[in-house]
Short mmCIF file of C-alpha atoms in Angstrom, two decimals:
data_model
loop_
_atom_site.label_atom_id
_atom_site.label_comp_id
_atom_site.label_asym_id
_atom_site.label_seq_id
_atom_site.Cartn_x
_atom_site.Cartn_y
_atom_site.Cartn_z
CA MET S 1298 17.37 0.82 -34.37
CA SER S 1299 20.11 2.03 -32.21
CA GLU S 1300 23.59 0.33 -31.95
CA SER S 1301 24.91 -0.84 -28.67
CA PRO S 1302 27.73 1.51 -27.60
CA GLU S 1303 29.73 -1.66 -26.43
CA ASN S 1304 29.54 -3.23 -29.85
CA PRO S 1305 28.77 -0.53 -32.49
CA GLN S 1306 28.29 -3.55 -34.86
CA GLN S 1307 25.58 -5.09 -32.94
CA PRO S 1308 21.90 -3.60 -32.81
CA HIS S 1309 20.81 -2.88 -29.30
CA VAL S 1310 18.42 -5.61 -28.33
CA PRO S 1311 15.97 -4.60 -25.20
CA ARG S 1312 15.53 -6.84 -22.64
CA PRO S 1313 12.67 -9.03 -22.87
CA VAL S 1314 9.72 -8.20 -20.56
CA THR S 1315 8.52 -11.41 -18.86
CA PRO S 1316 4.66 -11.51 -17.86
CA GLY S 1317 4.20 -10.59 -14.21
CA THR S 1318 7.48 -8.62 -13.73
CA GLN S 1319 7.78 -4.90 -13.13
CA ALA S 1320 8.01 -3.91 -16.54
CA SER S 1321 4.92 -5.80 -17.45
CA PHE S 1322 2.81 -3.69 -14.98
CA GLY S 1323 3.95 -0.51 -16.72
CA THR S 1324 6.85 0.46 -14.68
CA TYR S 1325 9.07 1.48 -17.37
CA GLY S 1326 8.77 2.93 -20.89
CA GLY S 1327 6.94 5.91 -19.64
CA ARG S 1328 3.93 4.03 -18.31
CA PRO S 1329 2.31 4.82 -15.07
CA VAL S 1330 3.56 3.81 -11.64
CA SER S 1331 1.68 3.97 -8.30
CA PHE S 1332 4.84 5.26 -6.47
CA VAL S 1333 8.17 7.44 -6.51
CA ARG S 1334 10.93 6.39 -4.89
CA ARG S 1335 12.23 9.41 -2.93
CA GLY S 1336 15.39 8.05 -1.59
CA THR S 1337 17.12 4.72 -0.87
CA ARG S 1338 20.19 5.98 1.05
CA LEU S 1339 20.57 4.66 4.55
CA GLN S 1340 22.36 6.55 7.36
CA GLY S 1341 23.12 6.24 11.01
CA ARG S 1342 20.73 4.10 12.88
CA ARG S 1343 19.08 3.18 9.86
CA GLN S 1344 22.37 2.05 8.01
CA ALA S 1345 23.37 -0.08 11.28
CA ALA S 1346 19.97 -1.87 11.42
CA TRP S 1347 19.99 -2.68 7.65
CA ALA S 1348 23.68 -3.87 7.73
CA GLU S 1349 23.24 -5.90 11.03
CA HIS S 1350 19.85 -7.34 10.47
CA ALA S 1351 18.57 -7.11 6.91
CA GLU S 1352 19.82 -10.80 6.28
CA ARG S 1353 17.44 -12.00 9.15
CA TRP S 1354 14.53 -9.97 8.54
CA ALA S 1355 14.48 -8.89 4.83
CA VAL S 1356 13.34 -11.23 2.25
CA ASP S 1357 15.92 -12.01 -0.60
CA VAL S 1358 14.07 -11.47 -3.53
CA PRO S 1359 15.83 -12.25 -7.01
CA ARG S 1360 15.44 -9.59 -9.28
CA HIS S 1361 14.61 -9.30 -13.02
CA VAL S 1362 14.38 -5.59 -14.47
CA ALA S 1363 14.88 -3.23 -11.27
CA ASN S 1364 15.88 -3.29 -8.10
CA THR S 1365 12.29 -3.31 -6.80
CA SER S 1366 11.06 -6.06 -9.38
CA VAL S 1367 10.53 -9.52 -8.71
CA HIS S 1368 11.61 -12.37 -10.86
CA PRO S 1369 8.44 -14.22 -11.91
CA ASP S 1370 10.01 -17.63 -11.16
CA TYR S 1371 10.31 -16.72 -7.31
CA THR S 1372 7.88 -18.08 -4.83
CA PHE S 1373 7.69 -16.94 -1.29
CA ASP S 1374 7.47 -19.79 1.13
CA ALA S 1375 6.00 -18.44 4.58
CA ALA S 1376 6.16 -21.47 6.21
CA ALA S 1377 9.94 -21.87 5.62
CA GLU S 1378 10.49 -18.35 6.33
CA PHE S 1379 8.72 -18.10 9.57
CA GLY S 1380 9.18 -21.61 10.54
CA ARG S 1381 5.60 -22.44 11.28
CA GLU S 1382 2.26 -22.64 9.71
CA ALA S 1383 -0.02 -19.61 10.75
CA PRO S 1384 -2.00 -17.04 9.10
CA LEU S 1385 -0.30 -14.51 6.98
CA ILE S 1386 -1.30 -10.83 7.00
CA VAL S 1387 0.49 -8.44 4.08
CA GLU S 1388 0.71 -4.76 4.37
CA ILE S 1389 1.07 -3.07 1.23
CA GLY S 1390 3.01 0.40 1.61
CA SER S 1391 4.10 -0.30 5.16
CA GLY S 1392 5.88 3.04 5.56
CA LEU S 1393 8.05 3.14 8.75
CA GLY S 1394 6.28 0.04 10.11
CA ASP S 1395 4.33 1.49 12.79
CA ALA S 1396 0.94 -0.47 11.89
CA ILE S 1397 2.44 -3.88 11.13
CA CYS S 1398 4.85 -4.05 14.16
CA HIS S 1399 1.92 -2.97 16.56
CA ALA S 1400 -0.28 -5.47 14.95
CA ALA S 1401 2.40 -8.20 15.13
CA GLU S 1402 2.92 -7.40 18.79
CA GLN S 1403 -0.82 -7.95 19.44
CA ASN S 1404 -1.09 -11.00 17.34
CA PRO S 1405 1.90 -13.24 18.07
CA ASP S 1406 0.25 -16.33 16.52
CA THR S 1407 0.03 -14.51 12.94
CA ASN S 1408 2.76 -14.03 10.49
CA PHE S 1409 3.24 -10.56 8.78
CA LEU S 1410 4.70 -9.31 5.60
CA ALA S 1411 5.50 -5.52 5.12
CA VAL S 1412 5.70 -4.54 1.33
CA GLU S 1413 7.47 -1.24 0.65
CA VAL S 1414 9.85 0.20 -2.18
CA TYR S 1415 11.00 2.86 0.44
CA THR S 1416 14.44 1.52 1.77
CA PRO S 1417 14.72 3.92 4.68
CA GLY S 1418 11.04 2.82 5.69
CA LEU S 1419 12.11 -0.80 5.77
CA ALA S 1420 15.14 0.07 7.77
CA ASN S 1421 13.04 1.63 10.39
CA THR S 1422 10.50 -1.47 10.39
CA ILE S 1423 13.85 -3.54 11.20
CA ILE S 1424 14.71 -1.25 14.05
CA LYS S 1425 11.16 -1.87 15.48
CA ILE S 1426 11.25 -5.49 14.88
CA ASN S 1427 14.68 -5.82 17.01
CA SER S 1428 13.64 -3.38 19.62
CA ARG S 1429 10.40 -5.17 20.37
CA GLY S 1430 11.66 -8.69 19.81
CA LEU S 1431 9.44 -9.61 17.09
CA ASN S 1432 9.82 -12.97 15.14
CA ASN S 1433 6.81 -12.79 12.99
CA VAL S 1434 7.42 -9.89 10.98
CA ARG S 1435 9.32 -9.89 7.51
CA VAL S 1436 9.88 -7.12 5.24
CA VAL S 1437 10.40 -6.97 1.45
CA GLU S 1438 11.59 -4.39 -0.96
CA ALA S 1439 9.35 -4.83 -3.85
CA ASN S 1440 6.74 -3.47 -6.17
CA ALA S 1441 3.23 -4.54 -4.77
CA PRO S 1442 1.79 -5.72 -8.00
CA GLU S 1443 4.37 -8.14 -8.57
CA VAL S 1444 4.17 -9.46 -4.88
CA LEU S 1445 0.62 -10.19 -5.43
CA ALA S 1446 0.94 -11.68 -8.96
CA THR S 1447 3.92 -14.14 -8.75
CA MET S 1448 5.64 -13.83 -5.57
CA LEU S 1449 2.79 -14.74 -3.01
CA PRO S 1450 1.36 -18.31 -3.79
CA GLU S 1451 -2.40 -18.06 -5.04
CA GLY S 1452 -4.87 -18.16 -1.77
CA SER S 1453 -2.07 -17.76 0.56
CA VAL S 1454 -3.05 -14.35 2.19
CA SER S 1455 -5.46 -14.11 5.20
CA GLU S 1456 -5.74 -10.49 4.96
CA LEU S 1457 -4.18 -7.86 2.68
CA TRP S 1458 -3.68 -4.16 4.15
CA VAL S 1459 -3.58 -0.97 2.11
CA PHE S 1460 -3.52 1.97 4.53
CA PHE S 1461 -3.12 5.67 3.25
CA PRO S 1462 -1.91 5.06 -0.25
CA ASP S 1463 -0.59 8.07 -2.14
CA PRO S 1464 -4.05 9.81 -3.33
CA TRP S 1465 -2.34 11.30 -6.58
CA HIS S 1466 -4.74 14.07 -6.33
CA LYS S 1467 -4.62 15.70 -9.77
CA SER S 1468 -7.06 14.12 -12.42
CA ARG S 1469 -4.21 13.30 -14.97
CA HIS S 1470 -2.50 11.45 -12.35
CA HIS S 1471 -5.41 9.07 -11.14
CA LYS S 1472 -4.05 6.25 -13.49
CA ARG S 1473 -1.17 6.45 -11.10
CA ARG S 1474 -3.37 5.00 -8.09
CA LEU S 1475 -2.44 1.95 -6.61
CA ILE S 1476 -5.93 0.41 -6.22
CA GLN S 1477 -7.26 0.14 -9.97
CA PRO S 1478 -9.37 -2.98 -11.31
CA GLU S 1479 -6.24 -4.84 -12.26
CA PHE S 1480 -4.82 -4.37 -8.62
CA ALA S 1481 -8.28 -5.62 -7.17
CA GLY S 1482 -7.65 -8.91 -9.49
CA LEU S 1483 -4.17 -9.60 -8.06
CA ALA S 1484 -5.54 -9.19 -4.49
CA ALA S 1485 -8.24 -11.67 -5.28
CA ARG S 1486 -5.44 -13.78 -6.82
CA ALA S 1487 -3.36 -13.73 -3.31
CA LEU S 1488 -5.92 -13.86 -0.78
CA LYS S 1489 -7.63 -16.96 0.15
CA PRO S 1490 -11.53 -17.26 0.01
CA GLY S 1491 -12.97 -15.50 2.77
CA GLY S 1492 -9.86 -13.56 3.25
CA LEU S 1493 -10.09 -9.60 4.00
CA PHE S 1494 -9.04 -6.65 2.10
CA ARG S 1495 -8.79 -3.84 4.36
CA ILE S 1496 -8.26 -0.23 2.99
CA ALA S 1497 -8.10 3.53 4.62
CA THR S 1498 -7.66 6.71 3.24
CA ASP S 1499 -8.01 10.26 4.32
CA TRP S 1500 -9.25 11.77 1.13
CA SER S 1501 -12.71 11.37 -0.01
CA ASN S 1502 -12.00 11.46 -3.80
CA TYR S 1503 -9.92 8.34 -3.34
CA ALA S 1504 -12.25 6.91 -1.12
CA VAL S 1505 -14.93 7.26 -3.73
CA HIS S 1506 -12.34 5.82 -6.36
CA VAL S 1507 -11.67 2.49 -4.22
CA ARG S 1508 -15.34 2.20 -3.50
CA ASP S 1509 -16.07 2.44 -7.45
CA VAL S 1510 -13.06 -0.17 -8.31
CA MET S 1511 -14.46 -2.54 -5.84
CA ALA S 1512 -17.86 -2.57 -6.48
CA GLY S 1513 -17.12 -3.48 -10.08
CA SER S 1514 -15.11 -6.67 -9.02
CA GLY S 1515 -16.94 -9.74 -8.91
CA ASP S 1516 -14.21 -11.21 -6.68
CA PHE S 1517 -15.08 -9.14 -3.54
CA GLU S 1518 -18.01 -8.45 -1.42
CA ASN S 1519 -18.27 -5.35 0.79
CA LEU S 1520 -18.85 -6.23 4.27
CA HIS S 1521 -20.65 -2.97 5.05
CA THR S 1522 -22.88 -2.49 2.19
CA GLY S 1523 -25.21 0.41 2.52
CA GLU S 1524 -24.02 1.19 6.12
CA ARG S 1525 -22.98 4.54 7.14
CA ARG S 1526 -24.80 6.42 4.33
CA GLY S 1527 -26.72 9.66 4.25
CA PRO S 1528 -26.27 12.16 7.08
CA GLU S 1529 -24.00 9.33 9.06
CA SER S 1530 -21.69 9.05 6.02
CA PRO S 1531 -18.31 10.54 6.32
CA LEU S 1532 -18.46 11.31 2.73
CA THR S 1533 -21.39 13.49 3.35
CA GLN S 1534 -19.81 15.32 6.38
CA VAL S 1535 -16.78 15.85 4.14
CA TRP S 1536 -18.82 17.45 1.36
CA GLN S 1537 -20.90 19.47 3.51
CA SER S 1538 -18.12 20.84 5.71
CA GLY S 1539 -15.96 21.64 2.54
CA VAL S 1540 -12.92 20.74 4.93
CA GLU S 1541 -10.65 19.40 2.35
CA SER S 1542 -10.99 22.22 -0.05
CA VAL S 1543 -10.12 24.54 3.01
CA VAL S 1544 -7.17 22.84 4.81
CA GLY S 1545 -5.69 20.92 1.89
CA GLY S 1546 -2.98 18.73 2.76
CA ALA S 1547 -1.75 20.31 5.93
CA PRO S 1548 -3.08 21.80 9.36
CA VAL S 1549 -4.11 25.50 8.97
CA ARG S 1550 -1.44 27.23 10.92
CA GLU S 1551 -2.20 30.52 12.61
CA GLY S 1552 -1.15 33.51 10.70
CA ARG S 1553 -1.13 31.41 7.56
CA ALA S 1554 -3.38 31.40 4.55
CA PRO S 1555 -5.29 27.99 4.17
CA VAL S 1556 -3.98 25.77 1.36
CA SER S 1557 -6.58 24.02 -1.11
CA THR S 1558 -5.77 20.99 -3.12
CA GLU S 1559 -8.45 21.81 -5.77
CA HIS S 1560 -8.76 18.29 -6.39
CA THR S 1561 -11.40 16.93 -3.85
CA GLY S 1562 -13.80 15.41 -6.44
CA PRO S 1563 -17.49 16.17 -7.10
CA ASN S 1564 -19.78 17.54 -4.28
CA GLU S 1565 -22.91 15.40 -4.48
CA GLY S 1566 -24.29 16.75 -1.11
CA VAL S 1567 -25.44 13.57 0.41
CA ASP S 1568 -23.83 10.15 0.09
CA GLU S 1569 -26.70 7.89 -0.45
CA THR S 1570 -24.62 4.74 -1.24
CA GLY S 1571 -22.44 4.28 2.03
CA GLY S 1572 -20.55 1.11 2.44
CA TRP S 1573 -18.05 2.61 4.83
CA ALA S 1574 -16.58 0.26 7.30
CA PRO S 1575 -16.10 1.30 10.94
CA ARG S 1576 -12.50 2.17 11.96
CA PHE S 1577 -10.37 -0.93 12.08
CA GLU S 1578 -9.55 -1.37 15.65
CA GLY S 1579 -6.35 -3.46 14.62
CA ARG S 1580 -4.88 -0.45 12.97
CA ILE S 1581 -2.86 2.03 15.48
CA ARG S 1582 -2.98 5.50 14.94
CA THR S 1583 0.14 6.39 13.50
CA SER S 1584 1.52 10.02 13.28
CA PHE S 1585 0.43 10.23 9.65
CA GLU S 1586 -3.27 9.53 10.59
CA ALA S 1587 -3.11 12.01 13.54
CA LYS S 1588 -1.81 14.44 10.96
CA ALA S 1589 -4.94 14.05 9.03
CA HIS S 1590 -6.98 14.43 12.14
CA GLU S 1591 -5.22 17.63 12.93
CA ALA S 1592 -5.75 19.04 9.33
CA GLY S 1593 -9.65 18.42 9.88
CA ARG S 1594 -9.77 15.51 7.26
CA LEU S 1595 -11.87 12.46 8.10
CA ILE S 1596 -10.80 8.88 7.67
CA PHE S 1597 -12.32 6.47 5.29
CA ASP S 1598 -12.31 2.57 6.09
CA LEU S 1599 -13.38 0.03 3.55
CA CYS S 1600 -13.38 -3.69 4.07
CA TYR S 1601 -13.91 -6.47 1.57
CA ARG S 1602 -14.13 -10.39 1.73
CA ARG S 1603 -12.95 -12.42 -0.80
CA ARG S 1604 -15.71 -14.28 -2.36
#
């Protein structure tokens, strides 16, 4: 056992890992996580917006292990935070806030919570909240599993959104994908009975992964079981076109060689399972989704109802 450098006479005692914290979900000790924090520095408009408005729009979460962890004793009180009783929609991985702020504008009688670990993205969301005069959006810098496991009261969420999560293409990284059986259980805990879990991805391999995970959950039912299968399936169309293996992650530019991900998953020719939802009309087409279309990729929507 190593000794503490502050007191060489005392052995180093690791901090306890409390159930429900970031550490308990494998964020530390070499265990996999679903995100990489690519930067937290704020500059210019983002820094100004955060300094001036974070106290109003960002949920002040007590930490436990890391700066994205949530102390398991903390519970989010939506009625107190928003000053009213209203349905709560939570977006995991809200990015720059385009989708959630658009939805908040269109649904003023609904409360929205943006969950993100990328500080500049949250600052951008705050800029949109202010510029559009929104009062029904809050942001939180936090690890999603902890938000669902302890921060949100059980059965308090009307809809949960996960749009375009990191696909983690390589097979050895699939364990890092956000949507796993454990995550489905946490989603079920936070959602009220009858609540909706909406998911979208622009990669077929992740779409199949999500469909398989959710099919194994007894807490959810697919609202579109058997729909859009066979020739009508976007999965069949991707397999038959080979588009993902040609264009990879970016549009093919004139004069440049195509890029292949080489991790598009098995090609079964025809998707006989289906279960794909129509495009969610409440999701604005962001620049990220536009780039996927430009690259020739298809969008897979899935929608599940909490039993």
